[in-house]
Amino acid sequence: MGKVRAHELRTKTKSELVSQLAELKGELQTLRIAKVTGGAPARLAKIGTVRKSIARVLTVTNQITKGKLREKYAGADFVPIDLREKKTRAIRRRMTKEQLAKKTVKAAKKDAYFPKRVYAVRA
């Protein structure tokens, strides 16, 4: 089996991806057996490409499932943690714009009783 390309995998269905994954894992198993029994060096070099191919298939399946979950939870009030925006810890804990704009009762009274003065500047 040749090198697997991610863009080709994205066109396949979930069942096709699962079958291809099983096929790749079987191939990896035979290659590892060949390594123990002392197989040809050309075949043993294929272990790396097969492992990378397995990783690609798994990555595409995970991306597809995560994409479907994102569509499902779009506009929902509560979203699972792994689907939320990552950003940074500080940004996630930062106050919202509404919270920052709110004033205490004392500050609101002070602003009402002592409005900002407007000065007319002579030209």
mmCIF file with all atom_site columns, N, CA, C and O in Angstrom, residues 31-36 38-48:
data_model
loop_
_atom_site.group_PDB
_atom_site.id
_atom_site.type_symbol
_atom_site.label_atom_id
_atom_site.label_alt_id
_atom_site.label_comp_id
_atom_site.label_asym_id
_atom_site.label_entity_id
_atom_site.label_seq_id
_atom_site.pdbx_PDB_ins_code
_atom_site.Cartn_x
_atom_site.Cartn_y
_atom_site.Cartn_z
_atom_site.occupancy
_atom_site.B_iso_or_equiv
_atom_site.pdbx_formal_charge
_atom_site.auth_seq_id
_atom_site.auth_comp_id
_atom_site.auth_asym_id
_atom_site.auth_atom_id
_atom_site.pdbx_PDB_model_num
ATOM 1  N N  . LEU A 1 31 ? 4.550  -6.415  9.023  1.00 0.00 ? 31 LEU A N  1
ATOM 2  C CA . LEU A 1 31 ? 5.885  -5.821  8.905  1.00 0.00 ? 31 LEU A CA 1
ATOM 3  C C  . LEU A 1 31 ? 6.690  -6.009  10.189 1.00 0.00 ? 31 LEU A C  1
ATOM 4  O O  . LEU A 1 31 ? 7.903  -6.252  10.147 1.00 0.00 ? 31 LEU A O  1
ATOM 5  N N  . ARG A 1 32 ? 6.018  -5.905  11.324 1.00 0.00 ? 32 ARG A N  1
ATOM 6  C CA . ARG A 1 32 ? 6.724  -6.092  12.601 1.00 0.00 ? 32 ARG A CA 1
ATOM 7  C C  . ARG A 1 32 ? 7.152  -7.544  12.777 1.00 0.00 ? 32 ARG A C  1
ATOM 8  O O  . ARG A 1 32 ? 8.233  -7.816  13.326 1.00 0.00 ? 32 ARG A O  1
ATOM 9  N N  . ILE A 1 33 ? 6.320  -8.461  12.296 1.00 0.00 ? 33 ILE A N  1
ATOM 10 C CA . ILE A 1 33 ? 6.693  -9.885  12.349 1.00 0.00 ? 33 ILE A CA 1
ATOM 11 C C  . ILE A 1 33 ? 7.905  -10.124 11.455 1.00 0.00 ? 33 ILE A C  1
ATOM 12 O O  . ILE A 1 33 ? 8.839  -10.851 11.820 1.00 0.00 ? 33 ILE A O  1
ATOM 13 N N  . ALA A 1 34 ? 7.890  -9.482  10.274 1.00 0.00 ? 34 ALA A N  1
ATOM 14 C CA . ALA A 1 34 ? 9.025  -9.610  9.353  1.00 0.00 ? 34 ALA A CA 1
ATOM 15 C C  . ALA A 1 34 ? 10.299 -9.049  9.975  1.00 0.00 ? 34 ALA A C  1
ATOM 16 O O  . ALA A 1 34 ? 11.397 -9.564  9.750  1.00 0.00 ? 34 ALA A O  1
ATOM 17 N N  . LYS A 1 35 ? 10.150 -8.003  10.763 1.00 0.00 ? 35 LYS A N  1
ATOM 18 C CA . LYS A 1 35 ? 11.312 -7.402  11.425 1.00 0.00 ? 35 LYS A CA 1
ATOM 19 C C  . LYS A 1 35 ? 11.932 -8.381  12.426 1.00 0.00 ? 35 LYS A C  1
ATOM 20 O O  . LYS A 1 35 ? 13.155 -8.533  12.494 1.00 0.00 ? 35 LYS A O  1
ATOM 21 N N  . VAL A 1 36 ? 11.086 -9.070  13.184 1.00 0.00 ? 36 VAL A N  1
ATOM 22 C CA . VAL A 1 36 ? 11.568 -10.025 14.188 1.00 0.00 ? 36 VAL A CA 1
ATOM 23 C C  . VAL A 1 36 ? 12.219 -11.229 13.517 1.00 0.00 ? 36 VAL A C  1
ATOM 24 O O  . VAL A 1 36 ? 13.272 -11.715 13.961 1.00 0.00 ? 36 VAL A O  1
ATOM 25 N N  . GLY A 1 38 ? 13.595 -11.288 10.673 1.00 0.00 ? 38 GLY A N  1
ATOM 26 C CA . GLY A 1 38 ? 14.744 -10.897 9.845  1.00 0.00 ? 38 GLY A CA 1
ATOM 27 C C  . GLY A 1 38 ? 14.375 -10.743 8.385  1.00 0.00 ? 38 GLY A C  1
ATOM 28 O O  . GLY A 1 38 ? 14.947 -11.402 7.520  1.00 0.00 ? 38 GLY A O  1
ATOM 29 N N  . GLY A 1 39 ? 13.410 -9.889  8.100  1.00 0.00 ? 39 GLY A N  1
ATOM 30 C CA . GLY A 1 39 ? 12.960 -9.653  6.727  1.00 0.00 ? 39 GLY A CA 1
ATOM 31 C C  . GLY A 1 39 ? 13.895 -8.746  5.965  1.00 0.00 ? 39 GLY A C  1
ATOM 32 O O  . GLY A 1 39 ? 14.935 -8.307  6.465  1.00 0.00 ? 39 GLY A O  1
ATOM 33 N N  . ALA A 1 40 ? 13.508 -8.464  4.719  1.00 0.00 ? 40 ALA A N  1
ATOM 34 C CA . ALA A 1 40 ? 14.326 -7.609  3.850  1.00 0.00 ? 40 ALA A CA 1
ATOM 35 C C  . ALA A 1 40 ? 14.332 -6.175  4.387  1.00 0.00 ? 40 ALA A C  1
ATOM 36 O O  . ALA A 1 40 ? 13.299 -5.675  4.840  1.00 0.00 ? 40 ALA A O  1
ATOM 37 N N  . PRO A 1 41 ? 15.477 -5.502  4.321  1.00 0.00 ? 41 PRO A N  1
ATOM 38 C CA . PRO A 1 41 ? 15.570 -4.124  4.827  1.00 0.00 ? 41 PRO A CA 1
ATOM 39 C C  . PRO A 1 41 ? 14.628 -3.157  4.102  1.00 0.00 ? 41 PRO A C  1
ATOM 40 O O  . PRO A 1 41 ? 14.147 -2.195  4.691  1.00 0.00 ? 41 PRO A O  1
ATOM 41 N N  . ALA A 1 42 ? 14.351 -3.425  2.820  1.00 0.00 ? 42 ALA A N  1
ATOM 42 C CA . ALA A 1 42 ? 13.454 -2.547  2.055  1.00 0.00 ? 42 ALA A CA 1
ATOM 43 C C  . ALA A 1 42 ? 12.035 -2.586  2.639  1.00 0.00 ? 42 ALA A C  1
ATOM 44 O O  . ALA A 1 42 ? 11.354 -1.565  2.704  1.00 0.00 ? 42 ALA A O  1
ATOM 45 N N  . ARG A 1 43 ? 11.610 -3.774  3.075  1.00 0.00 ? 43 ARG A N  1
ATOM 46 C CA . ARG A 1 43 ? 10.272 -3.901  3.665  1.00 0.00 ? 43 ARG A CA 1
ATOM 47 C C  . ARG A 1 43 ? 10.222 -3.277  5.054  1.00 0.00 ? 43 ARG A C  1
ATOM 48 O O  . ARG A 1 43 ? 9.208  -2.709  5.453  1.00 0.00 ? 43 ARG A O  1
ATOM 49 N N  . LEU A 1 44 ? 11.318 -3.407  5.790  1.00 0.00 ? 44 LEU A N  1
ATOM 50 C CA . LEU A 1 44 ? 11.340 -2.875  7.151  1.00 0.00 ? 44 LEU A CA 1
ATOM 51 C C  . LEU A 1 44 ? 11.290 -1.353  7.156  1.00 0.00 ? 44 LEU A C  1
ATOM 52 O O  . LEU A 1 44 ? 10.772 -0.749  8.095  1.00 0.00 ? 44 LEU A O  1
ATOM 53 N N  . ALA A 1 45 ? 11.798 -0.724  6.098  1.00 0.00 ? 45 ALA A N  1
ATOM 54 C CA . ALA A 1 45 ? 11.763 0.740   5.999  1.00 0.00 ? 45 ALA A CA 1
ATOM 55 C C  . ALA A 1 45 ? 10.335 1.242   5.822  1.00 0.00 ? 45 ALA A C  1
ATOM 56 O O  . ALA A 1 45 ? 10.040 2.411   6.049  1.00 0.00 ? 45 ALA A O  1
ATOM 57 N N  . LYS A 1 46 ? 9.434  0.332   5.420  1.00 0.00 ? 46 LYS A N  1
ATOM 58 C CA . LYS A 1 46 ? 8.032  0.692   5.186  1.00 0.00 ? 46 LYS A CA 1
ATOM 59 C C  . LYS A 1 46 ? 7.259  0.882   6.487  1.00 0.00 ? 46 LYS A C  1
ATOM 60 O O  . LYS A 1 46 ? 6.179  1.486   6.489  1.00 0.00 ? 46 LYS A O  1
ATOM 61 N N  . ILE A 1 47 ? 7.809  0.403   7.605  1.00 0.00 ? 47 ILE A N  1
ATOM 62 C CA . ILE A 1 47 ? 7.112  0.499   8.892  1.00 0.00 ? 47 ILE A CA 1
ATOM 63 C C  . ILE A 1 47 ? 6.776  1.958   9.211  1.00 0.00 ? 47 ILE A C  1
ATOM 64 O O  . ILE A 1 47 ? 5.672  2.266   9.641  1.00 0.00 ? 47 ILE A O  1
ATOM 65 N N  . GLY A 1 48 ? 7.722  2.836   8.984  1.00 0.00 ? 48 GLY A N  1
ATOM 66 C CA . GLY A 1 48 ? 7.513  4.270   9.274  1.00 0.00 ? 48 GLY A CA 1
ATOM 67 C C  . GLY A 1 48 ? 6.373  4.859   8.473  1.00 0.00 ? 48 GLY A C  1
ATOM 68 O O  . GLY A 1 48 ? 5.526  5.587   9.014  1.00 0.00 ? 48 GLY A O  1
#
